[in-house]
CSV table of C-alpha atoms and ligand atoms in Angstrom, one decimal:
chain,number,residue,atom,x,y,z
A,1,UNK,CA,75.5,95.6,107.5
A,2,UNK,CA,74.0,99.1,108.2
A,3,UNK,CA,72.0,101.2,105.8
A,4,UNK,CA,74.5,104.0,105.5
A,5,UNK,CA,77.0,101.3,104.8
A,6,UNK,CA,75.0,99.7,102.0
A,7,UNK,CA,74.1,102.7,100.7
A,8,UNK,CA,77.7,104.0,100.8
A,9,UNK,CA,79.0,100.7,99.1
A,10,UNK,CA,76.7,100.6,96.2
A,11,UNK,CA,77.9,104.0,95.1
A,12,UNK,CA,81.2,103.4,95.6
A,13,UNK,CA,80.8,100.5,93.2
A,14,UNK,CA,79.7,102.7,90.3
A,15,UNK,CA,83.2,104.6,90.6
A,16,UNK,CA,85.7,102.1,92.0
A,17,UNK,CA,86.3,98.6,90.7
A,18,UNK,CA,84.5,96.3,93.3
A,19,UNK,CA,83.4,99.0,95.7
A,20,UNK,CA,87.0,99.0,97.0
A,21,UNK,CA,90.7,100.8,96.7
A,22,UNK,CA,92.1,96.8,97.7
A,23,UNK,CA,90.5,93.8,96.6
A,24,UNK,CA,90.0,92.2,100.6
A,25,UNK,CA,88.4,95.0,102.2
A,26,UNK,CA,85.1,94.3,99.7
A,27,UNK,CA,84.1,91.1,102.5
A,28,UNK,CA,84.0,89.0,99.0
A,29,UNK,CA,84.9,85.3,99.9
A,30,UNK,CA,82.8,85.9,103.4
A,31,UNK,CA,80.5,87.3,101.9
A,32,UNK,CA,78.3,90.1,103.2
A,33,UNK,CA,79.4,93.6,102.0
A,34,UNK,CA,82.2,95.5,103.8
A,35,UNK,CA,81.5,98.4,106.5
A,36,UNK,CA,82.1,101.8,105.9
A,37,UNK,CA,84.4,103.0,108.8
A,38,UNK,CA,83.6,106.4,110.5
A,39,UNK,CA,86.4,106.6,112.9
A,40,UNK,CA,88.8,104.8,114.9
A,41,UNK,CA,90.2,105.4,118.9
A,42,UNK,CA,92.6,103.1,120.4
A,43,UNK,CA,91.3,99.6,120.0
A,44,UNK,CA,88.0,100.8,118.8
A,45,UNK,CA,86.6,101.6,115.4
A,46,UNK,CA,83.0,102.9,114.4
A,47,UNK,CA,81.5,102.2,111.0
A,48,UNK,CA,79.2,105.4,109.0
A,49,UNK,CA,76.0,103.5,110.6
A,50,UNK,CA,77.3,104.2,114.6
A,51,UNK,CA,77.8,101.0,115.6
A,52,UNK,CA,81.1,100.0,117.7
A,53,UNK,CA,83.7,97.0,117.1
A,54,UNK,CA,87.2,95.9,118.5
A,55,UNK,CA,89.3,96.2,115.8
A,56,UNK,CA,92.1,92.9,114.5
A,57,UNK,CA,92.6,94.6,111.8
A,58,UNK,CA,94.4,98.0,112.2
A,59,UNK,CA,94.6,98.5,108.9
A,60,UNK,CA,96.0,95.4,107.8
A,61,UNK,CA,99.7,95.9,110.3
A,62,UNK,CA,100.4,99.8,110.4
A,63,UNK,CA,98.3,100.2,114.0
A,64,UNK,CA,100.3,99.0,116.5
A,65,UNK,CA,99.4,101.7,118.9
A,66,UNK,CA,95.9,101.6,118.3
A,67,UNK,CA,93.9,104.2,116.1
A,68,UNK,CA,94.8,107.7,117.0
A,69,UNK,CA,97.7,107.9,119.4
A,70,UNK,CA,97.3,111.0,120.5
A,71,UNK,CA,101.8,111.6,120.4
A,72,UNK,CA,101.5,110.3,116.8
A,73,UNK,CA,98.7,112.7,115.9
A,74,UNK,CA,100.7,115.8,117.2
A,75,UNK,CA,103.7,115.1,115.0
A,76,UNK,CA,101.5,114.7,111.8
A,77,UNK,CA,100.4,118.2,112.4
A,78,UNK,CA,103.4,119.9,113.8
A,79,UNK,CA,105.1,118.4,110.7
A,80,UNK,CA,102.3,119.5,108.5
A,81,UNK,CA,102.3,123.3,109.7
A,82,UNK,CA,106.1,123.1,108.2
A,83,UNK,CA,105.3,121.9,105.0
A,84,UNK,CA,103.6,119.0,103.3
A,85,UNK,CA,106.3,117.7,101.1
A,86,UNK,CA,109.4,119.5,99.5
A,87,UNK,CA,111.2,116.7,96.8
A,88,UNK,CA,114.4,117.4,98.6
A,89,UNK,CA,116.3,116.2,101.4
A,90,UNK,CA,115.4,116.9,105.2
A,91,UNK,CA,116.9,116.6,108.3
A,92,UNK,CA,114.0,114.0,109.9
A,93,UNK,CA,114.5,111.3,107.1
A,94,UNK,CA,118.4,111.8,108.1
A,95,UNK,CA,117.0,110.9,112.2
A,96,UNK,CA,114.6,108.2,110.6
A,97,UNK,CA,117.3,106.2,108.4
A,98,UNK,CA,119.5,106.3,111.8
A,99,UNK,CA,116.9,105.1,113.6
A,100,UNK,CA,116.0,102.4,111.0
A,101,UNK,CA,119.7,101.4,110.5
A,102,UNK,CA,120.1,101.0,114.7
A,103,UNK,CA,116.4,98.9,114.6
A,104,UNK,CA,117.7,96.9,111.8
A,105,UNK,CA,121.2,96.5,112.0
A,106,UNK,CA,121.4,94.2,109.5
A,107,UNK,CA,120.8,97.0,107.4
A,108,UNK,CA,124.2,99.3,106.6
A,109,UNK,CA,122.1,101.6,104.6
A,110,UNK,CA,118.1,102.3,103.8
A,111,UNK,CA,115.9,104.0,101.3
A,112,UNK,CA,112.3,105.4,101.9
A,113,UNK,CA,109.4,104.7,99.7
A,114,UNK,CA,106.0,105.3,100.0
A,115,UNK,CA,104.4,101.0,100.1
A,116,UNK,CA,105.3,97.9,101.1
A,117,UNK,CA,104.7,97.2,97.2
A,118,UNK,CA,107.8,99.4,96.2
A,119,UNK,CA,110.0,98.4,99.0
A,120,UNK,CA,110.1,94.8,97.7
A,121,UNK,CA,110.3,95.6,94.3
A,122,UNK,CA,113.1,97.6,94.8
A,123,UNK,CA,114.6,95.2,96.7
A,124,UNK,CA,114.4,92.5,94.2
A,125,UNK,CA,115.7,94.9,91.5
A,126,UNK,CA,118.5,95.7,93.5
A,127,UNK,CA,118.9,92.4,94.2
A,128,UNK,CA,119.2,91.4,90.5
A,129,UNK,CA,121.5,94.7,89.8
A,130,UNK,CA,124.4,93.5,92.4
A,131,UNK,CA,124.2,89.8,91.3
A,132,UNK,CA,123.6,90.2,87.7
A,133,UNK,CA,121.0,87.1,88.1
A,134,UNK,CA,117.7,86.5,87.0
A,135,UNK,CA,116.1,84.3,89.3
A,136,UNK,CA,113.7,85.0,92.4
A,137,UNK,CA,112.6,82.1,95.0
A,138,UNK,CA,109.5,83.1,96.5
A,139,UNK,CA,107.2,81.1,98.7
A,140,UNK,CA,104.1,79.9,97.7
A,141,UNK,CA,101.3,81.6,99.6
A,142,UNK,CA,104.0,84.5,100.5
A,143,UNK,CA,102.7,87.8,99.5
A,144,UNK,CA,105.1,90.6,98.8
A,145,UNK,CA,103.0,93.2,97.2
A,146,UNK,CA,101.8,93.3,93.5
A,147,UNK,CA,105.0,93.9,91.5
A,148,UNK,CA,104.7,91.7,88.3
A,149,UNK,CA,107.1,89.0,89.3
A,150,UNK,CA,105.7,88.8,92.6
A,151,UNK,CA,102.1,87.9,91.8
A,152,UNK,CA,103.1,84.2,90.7
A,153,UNK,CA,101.0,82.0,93.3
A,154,UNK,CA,100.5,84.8,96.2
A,155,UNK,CA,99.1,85.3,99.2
A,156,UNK,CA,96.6,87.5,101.1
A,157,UNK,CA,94.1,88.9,98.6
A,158,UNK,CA,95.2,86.8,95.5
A,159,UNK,CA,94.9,84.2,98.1
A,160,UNK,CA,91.6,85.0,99.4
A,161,UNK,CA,89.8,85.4,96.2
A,162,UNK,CA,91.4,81.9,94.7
A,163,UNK,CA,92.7,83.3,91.9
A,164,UNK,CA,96.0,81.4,90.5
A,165,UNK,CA,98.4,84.4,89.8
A,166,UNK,CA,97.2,87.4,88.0
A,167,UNK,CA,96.4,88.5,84.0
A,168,UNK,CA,98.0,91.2,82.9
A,169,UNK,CA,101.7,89.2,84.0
A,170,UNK,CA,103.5,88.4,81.1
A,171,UNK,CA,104.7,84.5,80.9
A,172,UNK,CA,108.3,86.1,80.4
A,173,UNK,CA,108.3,87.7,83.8
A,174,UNK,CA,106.3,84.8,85.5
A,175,UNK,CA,109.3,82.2,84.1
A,176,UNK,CA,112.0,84.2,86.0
A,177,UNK,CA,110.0,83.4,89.6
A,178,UNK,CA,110.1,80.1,91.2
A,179,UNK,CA,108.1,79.2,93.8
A,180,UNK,CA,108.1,76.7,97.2
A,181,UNK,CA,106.4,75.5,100.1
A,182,UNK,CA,107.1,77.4,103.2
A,183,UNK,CA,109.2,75.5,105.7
A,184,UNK,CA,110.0,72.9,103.0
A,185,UNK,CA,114.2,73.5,103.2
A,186,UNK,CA,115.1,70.4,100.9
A,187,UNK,CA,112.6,72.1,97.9
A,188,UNK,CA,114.4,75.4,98.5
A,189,UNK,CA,118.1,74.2,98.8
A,190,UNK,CA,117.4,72.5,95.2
A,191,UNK,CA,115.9,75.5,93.4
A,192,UNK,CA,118.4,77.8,94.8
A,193,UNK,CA,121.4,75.2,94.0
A,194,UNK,CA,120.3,75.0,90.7
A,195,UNK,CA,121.8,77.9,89.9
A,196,UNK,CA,121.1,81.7,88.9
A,197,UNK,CA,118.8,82.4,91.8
A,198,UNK,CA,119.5,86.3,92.5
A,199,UNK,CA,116.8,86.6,95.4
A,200,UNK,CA,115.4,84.4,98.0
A,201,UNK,CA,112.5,86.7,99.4
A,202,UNK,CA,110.4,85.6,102.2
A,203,UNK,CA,108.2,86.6,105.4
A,204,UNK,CA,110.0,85.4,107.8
A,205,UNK,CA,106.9,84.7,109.8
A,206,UNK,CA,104.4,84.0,107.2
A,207,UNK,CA,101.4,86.3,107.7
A,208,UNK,CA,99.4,86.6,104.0
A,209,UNK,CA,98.5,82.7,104.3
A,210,UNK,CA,97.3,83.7,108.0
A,211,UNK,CA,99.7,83.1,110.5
A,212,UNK,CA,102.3,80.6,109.5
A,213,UNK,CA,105.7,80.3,111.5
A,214,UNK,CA,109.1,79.4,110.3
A,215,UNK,CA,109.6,75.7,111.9
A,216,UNK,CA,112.8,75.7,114.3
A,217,UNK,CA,115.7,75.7,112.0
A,218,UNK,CA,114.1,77.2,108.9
A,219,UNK,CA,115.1,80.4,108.5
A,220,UNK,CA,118.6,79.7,109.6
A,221,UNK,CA,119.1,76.6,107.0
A,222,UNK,CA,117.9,79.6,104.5
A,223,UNK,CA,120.2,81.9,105.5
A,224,UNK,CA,122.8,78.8,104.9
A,225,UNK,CA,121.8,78.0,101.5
A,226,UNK,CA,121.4,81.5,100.1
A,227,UNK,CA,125.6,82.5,101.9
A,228,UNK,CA,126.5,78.7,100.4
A,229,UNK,CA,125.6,80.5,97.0
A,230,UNK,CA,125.8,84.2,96.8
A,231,UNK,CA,121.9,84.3,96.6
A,232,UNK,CA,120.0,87.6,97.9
A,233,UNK,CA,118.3,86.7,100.9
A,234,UNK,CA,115.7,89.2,101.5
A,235,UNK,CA,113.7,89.2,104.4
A,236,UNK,CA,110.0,90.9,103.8
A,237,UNK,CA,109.3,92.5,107.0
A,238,UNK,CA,106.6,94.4,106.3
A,239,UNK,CA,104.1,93.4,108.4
A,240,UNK,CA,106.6,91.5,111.0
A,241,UNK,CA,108.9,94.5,111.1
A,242,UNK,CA,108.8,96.1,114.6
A,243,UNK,CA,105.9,94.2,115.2
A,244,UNK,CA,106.9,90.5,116.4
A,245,UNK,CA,110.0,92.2,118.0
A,246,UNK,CA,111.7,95.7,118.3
A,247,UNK,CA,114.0,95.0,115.2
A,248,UNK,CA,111.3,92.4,113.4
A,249,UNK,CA,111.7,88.6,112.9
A,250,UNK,CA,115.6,88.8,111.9
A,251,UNK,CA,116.0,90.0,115.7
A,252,UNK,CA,113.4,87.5,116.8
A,253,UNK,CA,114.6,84.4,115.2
A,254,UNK,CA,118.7,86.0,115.5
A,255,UNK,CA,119.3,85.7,111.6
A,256,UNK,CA,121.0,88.4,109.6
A,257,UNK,CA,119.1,88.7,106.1
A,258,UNK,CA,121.0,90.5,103.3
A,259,UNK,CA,118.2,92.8,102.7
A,260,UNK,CA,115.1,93.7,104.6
A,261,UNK,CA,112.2,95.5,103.2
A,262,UNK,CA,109.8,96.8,106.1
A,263,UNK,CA,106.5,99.3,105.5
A,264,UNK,CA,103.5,99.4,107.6
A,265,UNK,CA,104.5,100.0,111.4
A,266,UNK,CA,107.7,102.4,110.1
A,267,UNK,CA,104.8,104.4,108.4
A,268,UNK,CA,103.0,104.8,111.2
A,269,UNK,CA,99.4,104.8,109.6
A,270,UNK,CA,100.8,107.4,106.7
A,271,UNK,CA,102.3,106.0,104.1
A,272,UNK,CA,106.0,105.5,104.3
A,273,UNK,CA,108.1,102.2,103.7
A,274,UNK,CA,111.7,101.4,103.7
A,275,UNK,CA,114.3,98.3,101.9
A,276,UNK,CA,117.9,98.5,102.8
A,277,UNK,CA,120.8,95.9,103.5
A,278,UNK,CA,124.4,95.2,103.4
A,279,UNK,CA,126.5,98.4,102.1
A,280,UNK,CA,127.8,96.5,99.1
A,281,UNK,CA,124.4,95.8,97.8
A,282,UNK,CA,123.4,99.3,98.6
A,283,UNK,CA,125.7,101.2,96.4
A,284,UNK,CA,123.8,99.5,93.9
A,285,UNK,CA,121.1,102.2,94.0
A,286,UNK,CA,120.9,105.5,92.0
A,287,UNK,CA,122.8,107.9,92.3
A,288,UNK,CA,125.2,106.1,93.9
A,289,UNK,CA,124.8,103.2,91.2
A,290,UNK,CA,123.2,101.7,88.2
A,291,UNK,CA,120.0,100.2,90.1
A,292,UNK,CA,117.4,103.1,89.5
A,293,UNK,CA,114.7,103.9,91.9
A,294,UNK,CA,112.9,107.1,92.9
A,295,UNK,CA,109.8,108.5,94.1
A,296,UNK,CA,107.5,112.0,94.3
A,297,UNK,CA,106.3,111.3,97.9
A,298,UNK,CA,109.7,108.9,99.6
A,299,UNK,CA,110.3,110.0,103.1
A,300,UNK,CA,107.4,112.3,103.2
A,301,UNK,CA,107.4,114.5,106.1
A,302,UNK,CA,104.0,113.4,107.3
A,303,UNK,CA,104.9,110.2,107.5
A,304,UNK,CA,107.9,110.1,108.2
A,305,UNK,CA,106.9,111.7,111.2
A,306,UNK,CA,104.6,109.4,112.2
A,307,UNK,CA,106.8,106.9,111.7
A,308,UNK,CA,109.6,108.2,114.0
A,309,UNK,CA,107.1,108.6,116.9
A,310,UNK,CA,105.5,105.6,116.6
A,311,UNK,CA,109.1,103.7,116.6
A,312,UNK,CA,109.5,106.3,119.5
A,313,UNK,CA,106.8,104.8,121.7
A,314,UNK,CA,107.4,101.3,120.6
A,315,UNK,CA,111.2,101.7,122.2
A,316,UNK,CA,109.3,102.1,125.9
A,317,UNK,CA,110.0,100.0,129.1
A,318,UNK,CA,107.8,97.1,128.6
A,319,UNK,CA,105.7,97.8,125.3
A,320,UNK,CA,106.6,94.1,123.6
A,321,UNK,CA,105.9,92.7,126.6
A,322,UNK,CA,102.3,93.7,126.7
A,323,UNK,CA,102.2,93.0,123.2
A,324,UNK,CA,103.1,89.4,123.9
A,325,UNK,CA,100.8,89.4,126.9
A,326,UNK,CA,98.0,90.5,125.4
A,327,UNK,CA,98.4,88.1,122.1
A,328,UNK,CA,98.6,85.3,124.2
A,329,UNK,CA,95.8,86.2,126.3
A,330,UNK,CA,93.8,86.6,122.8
A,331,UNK,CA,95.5,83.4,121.2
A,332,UNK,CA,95.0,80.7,124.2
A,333,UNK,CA,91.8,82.1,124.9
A,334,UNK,CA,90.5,81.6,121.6
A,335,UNK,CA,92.2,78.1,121.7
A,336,UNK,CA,90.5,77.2,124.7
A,337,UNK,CA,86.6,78.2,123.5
A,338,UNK,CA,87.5,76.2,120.1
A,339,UNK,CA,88.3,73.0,122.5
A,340,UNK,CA,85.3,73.7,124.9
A,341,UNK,CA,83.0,73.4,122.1
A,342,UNK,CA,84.8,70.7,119.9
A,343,UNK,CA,85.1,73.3,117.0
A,344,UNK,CA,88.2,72.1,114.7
A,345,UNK,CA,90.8,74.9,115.7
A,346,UNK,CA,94.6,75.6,114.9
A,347,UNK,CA,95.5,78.4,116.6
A,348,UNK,CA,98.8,80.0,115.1
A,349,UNK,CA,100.4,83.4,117.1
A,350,UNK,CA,103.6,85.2,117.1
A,351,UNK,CA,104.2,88.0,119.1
A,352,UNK,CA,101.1,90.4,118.7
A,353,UNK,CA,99.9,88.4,115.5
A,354,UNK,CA,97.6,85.2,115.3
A,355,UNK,CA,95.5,83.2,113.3
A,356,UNK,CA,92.9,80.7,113.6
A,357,UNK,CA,93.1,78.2,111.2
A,358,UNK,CA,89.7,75.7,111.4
A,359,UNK,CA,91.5,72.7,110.4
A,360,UNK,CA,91.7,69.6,112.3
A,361,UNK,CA,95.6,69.3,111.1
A,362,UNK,CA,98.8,71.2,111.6
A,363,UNK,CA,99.5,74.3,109.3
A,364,UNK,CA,103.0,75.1,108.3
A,365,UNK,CA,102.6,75.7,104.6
A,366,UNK,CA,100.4,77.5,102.3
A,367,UNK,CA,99.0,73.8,101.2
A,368,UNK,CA,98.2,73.3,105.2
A,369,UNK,CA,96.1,76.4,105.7
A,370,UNK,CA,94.0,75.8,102.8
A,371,UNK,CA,92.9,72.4,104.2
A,372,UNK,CA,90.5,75.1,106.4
A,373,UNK,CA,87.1,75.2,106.4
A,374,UNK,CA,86.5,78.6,104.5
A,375,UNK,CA,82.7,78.5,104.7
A,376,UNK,CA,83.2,77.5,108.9
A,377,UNK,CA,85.5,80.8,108.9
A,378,UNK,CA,82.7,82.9,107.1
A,379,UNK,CA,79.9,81.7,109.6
A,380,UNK,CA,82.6,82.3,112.2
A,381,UNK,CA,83.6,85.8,111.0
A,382,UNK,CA,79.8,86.9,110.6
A,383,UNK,CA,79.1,86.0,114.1
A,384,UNK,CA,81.7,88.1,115.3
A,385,UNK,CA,80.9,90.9,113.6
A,386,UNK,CA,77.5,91.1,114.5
A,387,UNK,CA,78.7,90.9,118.4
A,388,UNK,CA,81.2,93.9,117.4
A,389,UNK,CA,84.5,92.0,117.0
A,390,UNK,CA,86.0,92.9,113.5
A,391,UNK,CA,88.0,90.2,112.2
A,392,UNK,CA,90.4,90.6,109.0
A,393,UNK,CA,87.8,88.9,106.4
A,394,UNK,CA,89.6,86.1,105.0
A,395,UNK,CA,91.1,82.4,106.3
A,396,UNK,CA,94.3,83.3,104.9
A,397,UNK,CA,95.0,87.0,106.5
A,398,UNK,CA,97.0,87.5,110.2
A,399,UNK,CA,95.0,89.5,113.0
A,400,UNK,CA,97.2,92.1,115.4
A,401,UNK,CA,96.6,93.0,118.1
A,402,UNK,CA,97.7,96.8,119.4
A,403,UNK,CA,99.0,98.4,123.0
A,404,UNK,CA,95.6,99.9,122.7
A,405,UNK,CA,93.8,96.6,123.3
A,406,UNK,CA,93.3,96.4,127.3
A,407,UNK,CA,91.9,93.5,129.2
A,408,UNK,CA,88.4,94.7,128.4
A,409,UNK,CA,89.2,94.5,124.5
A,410,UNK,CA,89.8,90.6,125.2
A,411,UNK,CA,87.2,89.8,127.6
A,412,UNK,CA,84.8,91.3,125.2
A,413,UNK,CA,86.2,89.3,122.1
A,414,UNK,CA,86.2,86.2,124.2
A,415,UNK,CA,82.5,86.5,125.2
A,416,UNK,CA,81.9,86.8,121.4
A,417,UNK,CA,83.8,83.9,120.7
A,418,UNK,CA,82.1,81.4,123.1
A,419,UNK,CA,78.4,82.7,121.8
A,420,UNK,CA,79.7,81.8,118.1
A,421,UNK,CA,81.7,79.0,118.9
A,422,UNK,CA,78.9,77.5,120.4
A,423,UNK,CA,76.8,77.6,116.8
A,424,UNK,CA,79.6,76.3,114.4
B,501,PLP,C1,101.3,94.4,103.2
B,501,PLP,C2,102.5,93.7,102.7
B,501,PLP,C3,103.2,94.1,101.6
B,501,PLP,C4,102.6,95.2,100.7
B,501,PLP,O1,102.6,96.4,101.3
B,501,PLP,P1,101.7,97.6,100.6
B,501,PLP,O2,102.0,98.8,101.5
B,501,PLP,O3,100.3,97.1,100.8
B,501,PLP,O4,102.1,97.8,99.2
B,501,PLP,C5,104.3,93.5,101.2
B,501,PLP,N1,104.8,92.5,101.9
B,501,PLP,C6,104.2,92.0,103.1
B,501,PLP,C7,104.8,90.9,103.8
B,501,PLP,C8,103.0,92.6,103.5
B,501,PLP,O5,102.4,92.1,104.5
């Protein structure tokens, strides 16, 4: 922790609530203080006291191509020399729900929105609207944002800093979501057979618990139950959407969700985010239908354009496959250091997102991952920071890894992780 940094964070925590504008970037359950970041370029990211660090982060999913793609960066400011925002239709979010809908194909129709947060509330709202149910299954662990009903037993911060659900949630809108274990398709079958269920949402690969896959089977006995039943399913791809696979998880795993919410990658570091789905469910939304939902900012110019490029570059020759190369390379590597030096390691990775899990067990389920050591991850995460590699700073968050993170990205994080291995 530099001085500016300090300095920097101590103000910031007489004007914003913990220092931070979202609870896990304030470092709390490894605790330390958070860095103050500078700049970013390609893998790379400089905090306010000059020092240098290989970034897993990339904000939290949106940074596939690294910090600063230079393509990216000249469509943010040739859009931005046209106009900021106008509140009214324009032809690029025409090219960008085409290019969504041919991504996605399971989605008919889509709708821009500014967060991942909106996406899946809209979703779930739309959801309710076309089945006239009440119910939401979500998984325990899963995180989907901080909408009210989506806060019951969450992942990724809520996750992070222990705390159960959230105050401020009323019981009446906690007692219309149920919750399950992840990859547990008996518990789900029975709460969704039980009747009045209008939404099954879930992250197809779990990524707010850290890394957690779908076991073979999983999704597709989902996808079974929910048909069987005229339940919702809704597939969260935020973070896995165009990130695990040109299309997300659904094309990954070959299962066709009803809905799919996606934000992060489609934003393209600015922020846009998206939900759409079958056409029936989809003529549920304003003005078409009764379901309202609206925003100031949706399909912003800015970033919708940096969205469209980034989708752009992602459609290149060979650009999952380096992704996949470059994960693995990270992911075994990391597996192999734990086993050299007899550190307690379950290594988790799909696609160009890992997690490692210091457990001596298995993790498939929310339950599974908290079996790790925290305070073994804290020592772990320290050590790496100080040798320049920065990790997301929790147990239970995924890391990603960009087209921007070459062999010498890897070597460099390995090197780090045999001199802190070594010490744990
Ligand atoms: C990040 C995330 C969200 C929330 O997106 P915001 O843009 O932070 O509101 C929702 N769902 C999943 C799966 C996420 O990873």
């Amino acid at each position: 922790m530099g001085k500016r940094s300090a300095e920097l964070f101590e103000r910031a925590r007489r004007v914003i609530p913990g220092g931070v504008n979202s609870p896990v970037r304030a470092f709390k359950s490894v605790g330390g203080e958070p860095l103050f970041i500078a700049r970013g370029s390609g893998a790379s990211l400089w905090d306010v006291d000059g020092k240098e660090y290989v970034d897993y982060v990339g904000s939290w999913g949106p940074l596939i191509l690294g910090h600063g793609h230079p393509e990216v960066l000249e469509a943010i400011l040739r859009a931005a020399a046209d106009g900021t925002s106008f509140g009214a239709p324009t032809e690029r979010e025409v090219v960008f729900a085409e290019l969504l809908c041919r991504g996605v194909p399971s989605m008919a129709k889509v709708r821009l929105v500014s967060s991942g947060t909106e996406a899946t509330m809209s979703a779930l709202r739309a959801a309710r609207g076309f089945t006239g149910r009440d119910k939401v299954v979500k998984i325990d662990g899963g995180y989907h944002g901080h909408a009210d009903c989506l806060l019951v037993d969450a992942g990724s911060g809520v996750a992070t800093l222990g705390i159960p659900g959230s105050a401020g949630v009323t019981e009446g809108t906690a007692k219309d979501t149920l919750v399950v274990a992840w990859n547990d398709l008996a518990a789900m079958q029975q709460v969704v057979e039980r009747g009045n269920v209008a939404a099954v949402i879930v992250e197809p690969v779990c990524g707010n618990m850290g890394c957690v896959p779908p076991r073979p089977g999983y999704l597709e006995g989902l996808r079974e139950v929910t048909a069987r039943h005229g339940t919702v399913l809704i597939f969260d791809e935020v973070m896995t959407g165009f990130r695990v696979a040109w299309g997300g998880a659904q094309a990954r795993y070959g299962i066709v969700p009803d809905m799919t919410c996606l934000g992060k990658i489609v934003g393209g570091g600015l922020p846009a985010a998206a939900y759409g789905g079958r056409a029936e469910i989809m003529a549920c939304i304003a003005p078409d239908g009764p379901v309202y939902q609206a925003g100031t900012l949706s399909g912003n110019p800015l970033a919708v354009a940096a969205g469209q490029k980034t989708l752009e570059i992602l459609q290149r020759p060979g650009t999952y496959e380096q992704l996949e190369a470059t994960g693995a390379r990270l992911g075994e590597g990391l597996r192999e250091v734990a086993r050299f030096y007899g550190v307690p390691f379950f290594g988790t990775r799909v696609g160009a997102m890992f997690t490692g899990f210091f457990t001596d067990g298995e993790v498939w389920d929310y339950a599974g991952a908290k079996r790790s050591d925290t305070r073994r991850f804290a020592a772990w995460f320290a050590g790496m920071l100080e040798r320049g590699i920065y990790l997301a700073p929790s147990q239970f968050e995924a890391g990603f890894v960009s087209l921007a993170h070459g062999d010498r990205a890897i070597d460099r994080t390995l090197d780090a992780a045999r001199a802190v291995m070594k010490t744990l």
